[in-house]
Every structure is written in structure tokens, then in C-alpha cells.
Amino acid sequence: QVQLVESGGGSVQAGGSLRLSCAASGYMFSRHCTGWFRQAPGKEREAVATVDSDGRTNYADAVKDRFTFSQDNAEKMLYLQMDNLEPEDTAMYYCAADIRESFNKLWARNAGECAHNYWGQGTQVTVSS
């Protein structure tokens, strides 16, 4: 059973930092086609940092140079280091992955366009001014 479990959210003041974690299990882990997304009240969900099927990381313009995506393959963890946080970063943050079955196993997609089909429950980030 695939599970993505986020943690690390909280309340900070503007300029502060948080590190979000996502524990992945139930499939052959890799960073390909994984990502962090967020959704603020009354707004649509948006991509924050995503990794494509070739392993390249893409950041939303609003978070470039402030957020950093990383992973620990041995621990099957995804991370989002968030520095210099702004009130506009307040949102529920989700990790997601595109996982497909092949040869009776579940794998992270590593070819073609990512379509995130597994999501965590989210972790709340609140930034006050």
C-alpha cells in the first residue's frame, strides 16, 4: 500500500524557515515524478517544487531561491527546505508522486509526463508578518 506522510509544518514569522518531510512507502522509491504542492484557502492548488521523469527539479517562480527540494533515497524521504518564508507562503503543503505498476511492482514513473496519482494528507504552514 502506497503511503506518503508529510510532517514538519507549523507557524513561523516572516523570514523564518521550516523543513517539510515526506515519508514514502509501499513502492520502489525514487525522486522521479515527485513533488511538493500547496493550496491556500480560496485558491487553487499549485506546484511548488516538482521533479520530472528525467529527474530535473522545477520550482515555482514565487519560491525560487528560497525553497529547496531534496531526497534521501535510503530513507525514502522527500524534503522541502523553506527559507525566508513570507506570509504568502501560508498554505497546506502536500507531497505527491506518480506511481505505476510494472512487472507486478509499484515504481515511480521515470518516463513521459508526470501525473501525480498519490498524495499525502498535507501539513499546514502558517507564516505571520
CSV table of N, CA, C and O in Angstrom, one decimal:
chain,number,residue,atom,x,y,z
A,1,GLN,N,0.8,-1.2,0.0
A,1,GLN,CA,0.0,0.0,0.0
A,1,GLN,C,0.9,1.2,0.0
A,1,GLN,O,1.7,1.4,0.9
A,2,VAL,N,0.7,2.1,-1.0
A,2,VAL,CA,1.5,3.3,-1.1
A,2,VAL,C,1.0,4.3,0.0
A,2,VAL,O,-0.2,4.5,0.2
A,3,GLN,N,2.0,4.9,0.7
A,3,GLN,CA,1.7,5.9,1.6
A,3,GLN,C,2.7,7.1,1.5
A,3,GLN,O,3.9,6.8,1.3
A,4,LEU,N,2.2,8.3,1.6
A,4,LEU,CA,3.0,9.5,1.6
A,4,LEU,C,2.6,10.3,2.8
A,4,LEU,O,1.4,10.7,2.9
A,5,VAL,N,3.5,10.5,3.7
A,5,VAL,CA,3.1,11.1,5.0
A,5,VAL,C,3.9,12.3,5.2
A,5,VAL,O,5.2,12.2,5.4
A,6,GLU,N,3.3,13.5,5.2
A,6,GLU,CA,4.1,14.7,5.4
A,6,GLU,C,4.2,15.1,6.9
A,6,GLU,O,3.3,14.7,7.7
A,7,SER,N,5.2,15.8,7.2
A,7,SER,CA,5.4,16.4,8.6
A,7,SER,C,6.2,17.6,8.5
A,7,SER,O,6.8,17.9,7.4
A,8,GLY,N,6.3,18.3,9.6
A,8,GLY,CA,7.2,19.5,9.6
A,8,GLY,C,6.6,20.8,9.5
A,8,GLY,O,7.3,21.9,9.6
A,9,GLY,N,5.3,20.9,9.2
A,9,GLY,CA,4.6,22.2,9.1
A,9,GLY,C,4.5,22.8,10.5
A,9,GLY,O,4.9,22.3,11.5
A,10,GLY,N,4.1,24.1,10.5
A,10,GLY,CA,4.0,24.8,11.7
A,10,GLY,C,3.8,26.3,11.5
A,10,GLY,O,3.5,26.7,10.3
A,11,SER,N,3.9,27.1,12.5
A,11,SER,CA,3.7,28.5,12.4
A,11,SER,C,5.0,29.2,12.7
A,11,SER,O,5.7,28.9,13.7
A,12,VAL,N,5.4,30.1,11.8
A,12,VAL,CA,6.6,30.9,11.9
A,12,VAL,C,6.4,32.3,11.5
A,12,VAL,O,5.4,32.6,10.9
A,13,GLN,N,7.3,33.2,11.9
A,13,GLN,CA,7.2,34.6,11.5
A,13,GLN,C,7.9,34.7,10.1
A,13,GLN,O,8.7,33.9,9.7
A,14,ALA,N,7.5,35.8,9.4
A,14,ALA,CA,8.1,36.1,8.1
A,14,ALA,C,9.6,36.1,8.3
A,14,ALA,O,10.2,36.7,9.3
A,15,GLY,N,10.3,35.6,7.3
A,15,GLY,CA,11.8,35.5,7.4
A,15,GLY,C,12.3,34.2,8.0
A,15,GLY,O,13.5,33.9,7.9
A,16,GLY,N,11.4,33.5,8.6
A,16,GLY,CA,11.8,32.2,9.2
A,16,GLY,C,12.0,31.1,8.2
A,16,GLY,O,11.8,31.2,7.0
A,17,SER,N,12.3,29.9,8.8
A,17,SER,CA,12.5,28.7,8.0
A,17,SER,C,11.7,27.5,8.5
A,17,SER,O,11.5,27.4,9.7
A,18,LEU,N,11.4,26.6,7.6
A,18,LEU,CA,10.8,25.3,8.0
A,18,LEU,C,11.3,24.3,7.0
A,18,LEU,O,11.6,24.6,5.9
A,19,ARG,N,11.3,23.1,7.5
A,19,ARG,CA,11.7,21.9,6.6
A,19,ARG,C,10.6,20.9,6.7
A,19,ARG,O,10.3,20.3,7.7
A,20,LEU,N,10.0,20.7,5.6
A,20,LEU,CA,8.9,19.7,5.4
A,20,LEU,C,9.5,18.4,5.1
A,20,LEU,O,10.5,18.3,4.3
A,21,SER,N,8.9,17.3,5.6
A,21,SER,CA,9.4,16.0,5.3
A,21,SER,C,8.2,15.2,4.7
A,21,SER,O,7.1,15.4,5.1
A,22,CYS,N,8.5,14.2,3.9
A,22,CYS,CA,7.5,13.3,3.3
A,22,CYS,C,8.1,11.9,3.4
A,22,CYS,O,9.1,11.6,2.7
A,23,ALA,N,7.5,11.1,4.2
A,23,ALA,CA,7.9,9.7,4.3
A,23,ALA,C,7.1,8.8,3.3
A,23,ALA,O,5.9,8.8,3.3
A,24,ALA,N,7.8,8.2,2.4
A,24,ALA,CA,7.2,7.4,1.3
A,24,ALA,C,7.4,5.9,1.6
A,24,ALA,O,8.4,5.5,2.1
A,25,SER,N,6.4,5.2,1.3
A,25,SER,CA,6.5,3.7,1.5
A,25,SER,C,5.5,3.0,0.5
A,25,SER,O,4.6,3.6,0.0
A,26,GLY,N,5.8,1.7,0.3
A,26,GLY,CA,4.8,0.9,-0.5
A,26,GLY,C,5.2,0.8,-2.0
A,26,GLY,O,4.4,0.2,-2.7
A,27,TYR,N,6.3,1.4,-2.4
A,27,TYR,CA,6.7,1.4,-3.8
A,27,TYR,C,8.2,1.5,-3.9
A,27,TYR,O,8.9,1.8,-2.9
A,28,MET,N,8.7,1.3,-5.1
A,28,MET,CA,10.1,1.4,-5.4
A,28,MET,C,10.5,2.9,-5.5
A,28,MET,O,10.2,3.5,-6.5
A,29,PHE,N,11.0,3.4,-4.4
A,29,PHE,CA,11.2,4.9,-4.3
A,29,PHE,C,12.3,5.4,-5.2
A,29,PHE,O,13.3,4.9,-5.4
A,30,SER,N,12.0,6.6,-5.8
A,30,SER,CA,12.9,7.4,-6.4
A,30,SER,C,12.4,8.8,-6.5
A,30,SER,O,11.2,9.0,-6.2
A,31,ARG,N,13.2,9.8,-6.8
A,31,ARG,CA,12.8,11.2,-6.8
A,31,ARG,C,11.9,11.5,-8.0
A,31,ARG,O,11.3,12.6,-8.1
A,32,HIS,N,12.0,10.7,-9.1
A,32,HIS,CA,11.3,11.0,-10.3
A,32,HIS,C,9.8,11.1,-10.1
A,32,HIS,O,9.2,10.3,-9.4
A,33,CYS,N,9.3,12.1,-10.8
A,33,CYS,CA,7.9,12.4,-10.7
A,33,CYS,C,7.3,12.5,-9.3
A,33,CYS,O,6.3,12.0,-9.0
A,34,THR,N,8.1,13.2,-8.4
A,34,THR,CA,7.6,13.5,-7.1
A,34,THR,C,7.5,15.0,-7.1
A,34,THR,O,8.0,15.7,-7.9
A,35,GLY,N,6.9,15.5,-6.0
A,35,GLY,CA,6.8,17.0,-5.9
A,35,GLY,C,6.1,17.4,-4.7
A,35,GLY,O,5.5,16.6,-3.9
A,36,TRP,N,6.2,18.7,-4.4
A,36,TRP,CA,5.5,19.4,-3.4
A,36,TRP,C,4.6,20.4,-4.0
A,36,TRP,O,4.9,21.1,-4.9
A,37,PHE,N,3.4,20.4,-3.4
A,37,PHE,CA,2.3,21.3,-3.9
A,37,PHE,C,1.7,22.0,-2.7
A,37,PHE,O,2.0,21.6,-1.5
A,38,ARG,N,1.0,23.1,-2.9
A,38,ARG,CA,0.4,23.8,-1.8
A,38,ARG,C,-1.0,24.3,-2.2
A,38,ARG,O,-1.2,24.6,-3.4
A,39,GLN,N,-1.8,24.5,-1.3
A,39,GLN,CA,-3.1,25.1,-1.5
A,39,GLN,C,-3.5,26.0,-0.4
A,39,GLN,O,-3.6,25.6,0.8
A,40,ALA,N,-3.7,27.3,-0.7
A,40,ALA,CA,-4.1,28.3,0.3
A,40,ALA,C,-5.6,28.4,0.2
A,40,ALA,O,-6.3,28.1,-0.8
A,41,PRO,N,-6.2,28.8,1.3
A,41,PRO,CA,-7.7,28.9,1.4
A,41,PRO,C,-8.2,29.8,0.2
A,41,PRO,O,-7.7,30.9,0.0
A,42,GLY,N,-9.2,29.3,-0.5
A,42,GLY,CA,-9.8,30.1,-1.6
A,42,GLY,C,-9.0,30.1,-2.9
A,42,GLY,O,-9.4,30.8,-3.8
A,43,LYS,N,-7.9,29.4,-2.9
A,43,LYS,CA,-7.0,29.4,-4.1
A,43,LYS,C,-6.9,27.9,-4.6
A,43,LYS,O,-7.1,27.0,-3.9
A,44,GLU,N,-6.5,27.8,-5.9
A,44,GLU,CA,-6.3,26.5,-6.4
A,44,GLU,C,-4.9,26.0,-6.0
A,44,GLU,O,-4.0,26.7,-5.6
A,45,ARG,N,-4.8,24.7,-6.0
A,45,ARG,CA,-3.6,24.0,-5.7
A,45,ARG,C,-2.5,24.4,-6.7
A,45,ARG,O,-2.8,24.4,-7.9
A,46,GLU,N,-1.3,24.6,-6.3
A,46,GLU,CA,-0.2,24.9,-7.2
A,46,GLU,C,1.0,24.1,-6.9
A,46,GLU,O,1.3,23.7,-5.7
A,47,ALA,N,1.8,23.9,-7.9
A,47,ALA,CA,3.1,23.2,-7.7
A,47,ALA,C,4.1,24.2,-7.1
A,47,ALA,O,4.2,25.3,-7.5
A,48,VAL,N,4.8,23.7,-6.2
A,48,VAL,CA,5.9,24.5,-5.5
A,48,VAL,C,7.2,24.0,-6.0
A,48,VAL,O,8.0,24.8,-6.5
A,49,ALA,N,7.5,22.7,-5.9
A,49,ALA,CA,8.8,22.1,-6.4
A,49,ALA,C,8.4,20.7,-6.9
A,49,ALA,O,7.9,19.9,-6.1
A,50,THR,N,8.8,20.5,-8.2
A,50,THR,CA,8.5,19.2,-8.7
A,50,THR,C,9.7,18.6,-9.5
A,50,THR,O,10.5,19.4,-9.9
A,51,VAL,N,9.7,17.3,-9.5
A,51,VAL,CA,10.8,16.7,-10.2
A,51,VAL,C,10.2,15.9,-11.4
A,51,VAL,O,9.2,15.2,-11.2
A,52,ASP,N,10.7,16.1,-12.6
A,52,ASP,CA,10.1,15.5,-13.7
A,52,ASP,C,10.6,14.0,-13.9
A,52,ASP,O,11.4,13.6,-13.1
A,53,SER,N,10.2,13.4,-14.9
A,53,SER,CA,10.6,12.0,-15.1
A,53,SER,C,12.0,11.8,-15.4
A,53,SER,O,12.6,10.7,-15.4
A,54,ASP,N,12.7,12.9,-15.8
A,54,ASP,CA,14.1,12.8,-16.1
A,54,ASP,C,15.0,13.2,-14.8
A,54,ASP,O,16.2,13.2,-14.9
A,55,GLY,N,14.3,13.5,-13.8
A,55,GLY,CA,15.0,13.8,-12.5
A,55,GLY,C,15.3,15.3,-12.3
A,55,GLY,O,16.0,15.6,-11.4
A,56,ARG,N,14.8,16.1,-13.2
A,56,ARG,CA,15.1,17.6,-13.1
A,56,ARG,C,14.1,18.2,-12.2
A,56,ARG,O,12.9,18.0,-12.2
A,57,THR,N,14.6,19.1,-11.4
A,57,THR,CA,13.8,19.8,-10.4
A,57,THR,C,13.3,21.2,-11.0
A,57,THR,O,14.1,21.9,-11.5
A,58,ASN,N,12.0,21.5,-10.8
A,58,ASN,CA,11.5,22.7,-11.2
A,58,ASN,C,10.8,23.4,-10.1
A,58,ASN,O,10.1,22.8,-9.3
A,59,TYR,N,11.1,24.7,-9.9
A,59,TYR,CA,10.5,25.5,-8.9
A,59,TYR,C,9.5,26.5,-9.4
A,59,TYR,O,9.8,27.1,-10.5
A,60,ALA,N,8.5,26.8,-8.6
A,60,ALA,CA,7.6,27.9,-9.0
A,60,ALA,C,8.4,29.2,-8.8
A,60,ALA,O,9.3,29.3,-7.9
A,61,ASP,N,8.1,30.1,-9.7
A,61,ASP,CA,8.8,31.4,-9.6
A,61,ASP,C,8.7,32.1,-8.2
A,61,ASP,O,9.7,32.7,-7.7
A,62,ALA,N,7.6,31.9,-7.5
A,62,ALA,CA,7.4,32.5,-6.2
A,62,ALA,C,8.3,32.0,-5.2
A,62,ALA,O,8.5,32.7,-4.1
A,63,VAL,N,8.9,30.8,-5.4
A,63,VAL,CA,9.7,30.2,-4.3
A,63,VAL,C,11.1,30.0,-4.7
A,63,VAL,O,12.0,29.5,-3.9
A,64,LYS,N,11.5,30.3,-6.0
A,64,LYS,CA,12.9,30.2,-6.4
A,64,LYS,C,13.8,30.9,-5.5
A,64,LYS,O,13.5,32.0,-5.1
A,65,ASP,N,14.9,30.3,-5.2
A,65,ASP,CA,16.0,30.8,-4.4
A,65,ASP,C,15.6,30.9,-2.9
A,65,ASP,O,16.4,31.4,-2.1
A,66,ARG,N,14.4,30.4,-2.6
A,66,ARG,CA,14.0,30.4,-1.2
A,66,ARG,C,13.8,28.9,-0.7
A,66,ARG,O,14.0,28.6,0.4
A,67,PHE,N,13.2,28.1,-1.6
A,67,PHE,CA,12.9,26.7,-1.3
A,67,PHE,C,13.8,25.8,-2.0
A,67,PHE,O,14.3,26.0,-3.1
A,68,THR,N,14.1,24.6,-1.4
A,68,THR,CA,15.0,23.6,-1.9
A,68,THR,C,14.4,22.3,-1.7
A,68,THR,O,14.1,21.9,-0.6
A,69,PHE,N,14.3,21.5,-2.8
A,69,PHE,CA,13.8,20.2,-2.8
A,69,PHE,C,15.0,19.2,-2.7
A,69,PHE,O,16.1,19.4,-3.3
A,70,SER,N,14.8,18.2,-1.8
A,70,SER,CA,15.9,17.2,-1.7
A,70,SER,C,15.2,15.9,-1.4
A,70,SER,O,14.0,15.8,-1.0
A,71,GLN,N,16.0,14.8,-1.4
A,71,GLN,CA,15.5,13.5,-1.0
A,71,GLN,C,16.6,12.7,-0.4
A,71,GLN,O,17.8,12.9,-0.6
A,72,ASP,N,16.2,11.7,0.3
A,72,ASP,CA,17.1,10.7,0.9
A,72,ASP,C,16.6,9.3,0.4
A,72,ASP,O,15.6,8.8,0.9
A,73,ASN,N,17.3,8.8,-0.6
A,73,ASN,CA,16.9,7.5,-1.2
A,73,ASN,C,16.9,6.4,-0.2
A,73,ASN,O,16.0,5.5,-0.2
A,74,ALA,N,17.9,6.3,0.6
A,74,ALA,CA,18.0,5.2,1.6
A,74,ALA,C,16.8,5.2,2.6
A,74,ALA,O,16.3,4.2,3.0
A,75,GLU,N,16.4,6.4,3.0
A,75,GLU,CA,15.4,6.6,4.0
A,75,GLU,C,14.0,6.7,3.3
A,75,GLU,O,13.0,6.8,4.0
A,76,LYS,N,14.0,6.8,2.0
A,76,LYS,CA,12.7,7.0,1.3
A,76,LYS,C,12.0,8.3,1.8
A,76,LYS,O,10.8,8.2,2.1
A,77,MET,N,12.7,9.3,1.8
A,77,MET,CA,12.2,10.6,2.3
A,77,MET,C,12.3,11.7,1.2
A,77,MET,O,13.3,11.7,0.5
A,78,LEU,N,11.3,12.5,1.2
A,78,LEU,CA,11.4,13.8,0.4
A,78,LEU,C,11.4,14.9,1.3
A,78,LEU,O,10.8,14.9,2.4
A,79,TYR,N,12.1,16.0,1.0
A,79,TYR,CA,12.2,17.2,1.8
A,79,TYR,C,11.9,18.4,1.0
A,79,TYR,O,12.2,18.5,-0.2
A,80,LEU,N,11.4,19.4,1.7
A,80,LEU,CA,11.3,20.8,1.2
A,80,LEU,C,11.8,21.7,2.2
A,80,LEU,O,11.2,22.0,3.3
A,81,GLN,N,13.0,22.3,2.0
A,81,GLN,CA,13.6,23.3,2.9
A,81,GLN,C,13.0,24.6,2.4
A,81,GLN,O,13.2,25.0,1.3
A,82,MET,N,12.4,25.3,3.4
A,82,MET,CA,11.8,26.6,3.0
A,82,MET,C,12.4,27.7,3.9
A,82,MET,O,12.3,27.7,5.1
A,83,ASP,N,13.1,28.6,3.2
A,83,ASP,CA,13.8,29.7,3.9
A,83,ASP,C,13.2,31.0,3.5
A,83,ASP,O,12.5,31.1,2.5
A,84,ASN,N,13.4,32.0,4.4
A,84,ASN,CA,12.9,33.4,4.1
A,84,ASN,C,11.4,33.3,3.8
A,84,ASN,O,11.0,33.9,2.8
A,85,LEU,N,10.7,32.7,4.6
A,85,LEU,CA,9.3,32.5,4.4
A,85,LEU,C,8.5,33.8,4.4
A,85,LEU,O,8.9,34.7,5.2
A,86,GLU,N,7.5,33.9,3.6
A,86,GLU,CA,6.7,35.1,3.5
A,86,GLU,C,5.2,34.7,3.9
A,86,GLU,O,4.8,33.5,3.7
A,87,PRO,N,4.4,35.7,4.3
A,87,PRO,CA,3.0,35.4,4.6
A,87,PRO,C,2.3,34.7,3.4
A,87,PRO,O,1.4,33.9,3.7
A,88,GLU,N,2.7,35.1,2.2
A,88,GLU,CA,2.1,34.5,1.0
A,88,GLU,C,2.3,33.0,0.9
A,88,GLU,O,1.7,32.3,0.1
A,89,ASP,N,3.3,32.5,1.7
A,89,ASP,CA,3.6,31.0,1.6
A,89,ASP,C,2.6,30.2,2.5
A,89,ASP,O,2.6,29.0,2.5
A,90,THR,N,1.8,30.9,3.3
A,90,THR,CA,0.8,30.2,4.1
A,90,THR,C,-0.1,29.3,3.3
A,90,THR,O,-0.8,29.8,2.3
A,91,ALA,N,-0.2,28.1,3.6
A,91,ALA,CA,-1.0,27.1,2.8
A,91,ALA,C,-0.8,25.7,3.4
A,91,ALA,O,0.0,25.5,4.3
A,92,MET,N,-1.7,24.8,2.9
A,92,MET,CA,-1.5,23.4,3.2
A,92,MET,C,-0.5,22.9,2.2
A,92,MET,O,-0.7,23.1,1.0
A,93,TYR,N,0.5,22.2,2.6
A,93,TYR,CA,1.5,21.6,1.7
A,93,TYR,C,1.4,20.1,1.6
A,93,TYR,O,1.2,19.4,2.6
A,94,TYR,N,1.4,19.7,0.4
A,94,TYR,CA,1.3,18.2,0.1
A,94,TYR,C,2.5,17.7,-0.7
A,94,TYR,O,3.0,18.4,-1.6
A,95,CYS,N,2.9,16.5,-0.4
A,95,CYS,CA,3.8,15.8,-1.3
A,95,CYS,C,3.0,14.8,-2.2
A,95,CYS,O,1.9,14.4,-1.8
A,96,ALA,N,3.5,14.6,-3.3
A,96,ALA,CA,2.8,13.8,-4.3
A,96,ALA,C,3.8,13.0,-5.1
A,96,ALA,O,4.9,13.4,-5.3
A,97,ALA,N,3.3,11.9,-5.7
A,97,ALA,CA,4.1,11.1,-6.6
A,97,ALA,C,3.3,10.4,-7.7
A,97,ALA,O,2.1,10.2,-7.5
A,98,ASP,N,3.9,10.2,-8.8
A,98,ASP,CA,3.3,9.4,-9.9
A,98,ASP,C,3.9,8.0,-9.8
A,98,ASP,O,5.1,7.8,-10.1
A,99,ILE,N,3.0,7.1,-9.5
A,99,ILE,CA,3.5,5.7,-9.2
A,99,ILE,C,2.7,4.8,-10.1
A,99,ILE,O,1.5,4.9,-10.2
A,100,ARG,N,3.4,3.9,-10.8
A,100,ARG,CA,2.8,3.0,-11.8
A,100,ARG,C,3.2,1.6,-11.5
A,100,ARG,O,4.3,1.3,-11.0
A,101,GLU,N,2.4,0.7,-11.9
A,101,GLU,CA,2.7,-0.8,-11.7
A,101,GLU,C,3.4,-1.3,-13.0
A,101,GLU,O,3.0,-1.0,-14.1
A,102,SER,N,4.4,-2.1,-12.7
A,102,SER,CA,5.1,-2.7,-13.8
A,102,SER,C,5.8,-4.0,-13.3
A,102,SER,O,6.4,-3.9,-12.2
A,103,PHE,N,5.6,-5.1,-14.0
A,103,PHE,CA,6.2,-6.3,-13.5
A,103,PHE,C,5.8,-6.6,-12.1
A,103,PHE,O,6.6,-7.1,-11.2
A,104,ASN,N,4.5,-6.4,-11.8
A,104,ASN,CA,3.9,-6.7,-10.5
A,104,ASN,C,4.5,-6.0,-9.3
A,104,ASN,O,4.4,-6.4,-8.2
A,105,LYS,N,5.2,-4.8,-9.6
A,105,LYS,CA,5.7,-4.0,-8.6
A,105,LYS,C,5.3,-2.5,-8.9
A,105,LYS,O,5.0,-2.2,-10.0
A,106,LEU,N,5.3,-1.7,-7.9
A,106,LEU,CA,4.9,-0.3,-8.0
A,106,LEU,C,6.2,0.5,-8.1
A,106,LEU,O,7.1,0.4,-7.2
A,107,TRP,N,6.3,1.4,-9.1
A,107,TRP,CA,7.5,2.1,-9.3
A,107,TRP,C,7.1,3.6,-9.5
A,107,TRP,O,6.1,3.9,-10.0
A,108,ALA,N,8.1,4.5,-9.2
A,108,ALA,CA,7.9,5.9,-9.6
A,108,ALA,C,8.1,6.0,-11.1
A,108,ALA,O,9.0,5.4,-11.6
A,109,ARG,N,7.2,6.7,-11.7
A,109,ARG,CA,7.3,6.9,-13.1
A,109,ARG,C,8.7,7.6,-13.5
A,109,ARG,O,9.1,8.5,-12.9
A,110,ASN,N,9.3,7.0,-14.5
A,110,ASN,CA,10.6,7.6,-14.9
A,110,ASN,C,10.7,7.9,-16.4
A,110,ASN,O,11.8,8.0,-17.0
A,111,ALA,N,9.5,8.0,-17.1
A,111,ALA,CA,9.5,8.4,-18.5
A,111,ALA,C,8.2,9.1,-18.7
A,111,ALA,O,7.1,8.7,-18.2
A,112,GLY,N,8.2,10.0,-19.6
A,112,GLY,CA,7.0,10.7,-20.0
A,112,GLY,C,6.5,11.8,-19.0
A,112,GLY,O,7.3,12.1,-18.1
A,113,GLU,N,5.4,12.3,-19.2
A,113,GLU,CA,4.8,13.4,-18.4
A,113,GLU,C,4.3,12.8,-17.1
A,113,GLU,O,3.6,11.8,-17.0
A,114,CYS,N,4.6,13.5,-16.0
A,114,CYS,CA,4.2,13.1,-14.7
A,114,CYS,C,2.7,13.4,-14.5
A,114,CYS,O,2.3,14.5,-14.9
A,115,ALA,N,2.0,12.5,-13.9
A,115,ALA,CA,0.6,12.7,-13.5
A,115,ALA,C,0.5,12.2,-12.1
A,115,ALA,O,0.3,11.0,-11.8
A,116,HIS,N,0.6,13.1,-11.1
A,116,HIS,CA,0.7,12.7,-9.7
A,116,HIS,C,-0.6,12.0,-9.3
A,116,HIS,O,-1.7,12.7,-9.2
A,117,ASN,N,-0.5,10.8,-9.0
A,117,ASN,CA,-1.8,10.0,-8.6
A,117,ASN,C,-1.8,9.5,-7.2
A,117,ASN,O,-2.8,8.9,-6.8
A,118,TYR,N,-0.7,9.8,-6.4
A,118,TYR,CA,-0.7,9.5,-5.0
A,118,TYR,C,-0.4,10.8,-4.2
A,118,TYR,O,0.6,11.5,-4.6
A,119,TRP,N,-1.1,11.1,-3.2
A,119,TRP,CA,-1.0,12.3,-2.4
A,119,TRP,C,-0.9,12.0,-0.9
A,119,TRP,O,-1.6,11.1,-0.4
A,120,GLY,N,-0.2,12.8,-0.2
A,120,GLY,CA,-0.2,12.8,1.3
A,120,GLY,C,-1.4,13.5,1.8
A,120,GLY,O,-2.2,14.1,1.0
A,121,GLN,N,-1.5,13.6,3.1
A,121,GLN,CA,-2.7,14.2,3.8
A,121,GLN,C,-2.4,15.7,4.0
A,121,GLN,O,-3.4,16.4,4.3
A,122,GLY,N,-1.2,16.1,3.8
A,122,GLY,CA,-0.9,17.6,3.9
A,122,GLY,C,-0.4,18.0,5.3
A,122,GLY,O,-0.7,17.3,6.3
A,123,THR,N,0.4,19.0,5.3
A,123,THR,CA,0.9,19.6,6.5
A,123,THR,C,0.7,21.2,6.4
A,123,THR,O,1.1,21.7,5.4
A,124,GLN,N,0.2,21.8,7.5
A,124,GLN,CA,-0.1,23.2,7.4
A,124,GLN,C,1.1,24.1,7.7
A,124,GLN,O,1.8,23.8,8.7
A,125,VAL,N,1.3,25.1,6.9
A,125,VAL,CA,2.4,26.1,7.1
A,125,VAL,C,1.7,27.4,7.2
A,125,VAL,O,0.9,27.8,6.3
A,126,THR,N,2.0,28.1,8.3
A,126,THR,CA,1.4,29.4,8.5
A,126,THR,C,2.5,30.4,8.8
A,126,THR,O,3.3,30.2,9.7
A,127,VAL,N,2.6,31.5,8.0
A,127,VAL,CA,3.6,32.5,8.2
A,127,VAL,C,3.0,33.8,8.5
A,127,VAL,O,2.1,34.3,7.8
A,128,SER,N,3.4,34.4,9.6
A,128,SER,CA,2.8,35.6,10.1
A,128,SER,C,3.8,36.8,9.8
A,128,SER,O,5.0,36.6,9.8
A,129,SER,N,3.2,37.9,9.6
A,129,SER,CA,4.0,39.1,9.3
A,129,SER,C,4.5,39.8,10.5
A,129,SER,O,4.0,39.6,11.6
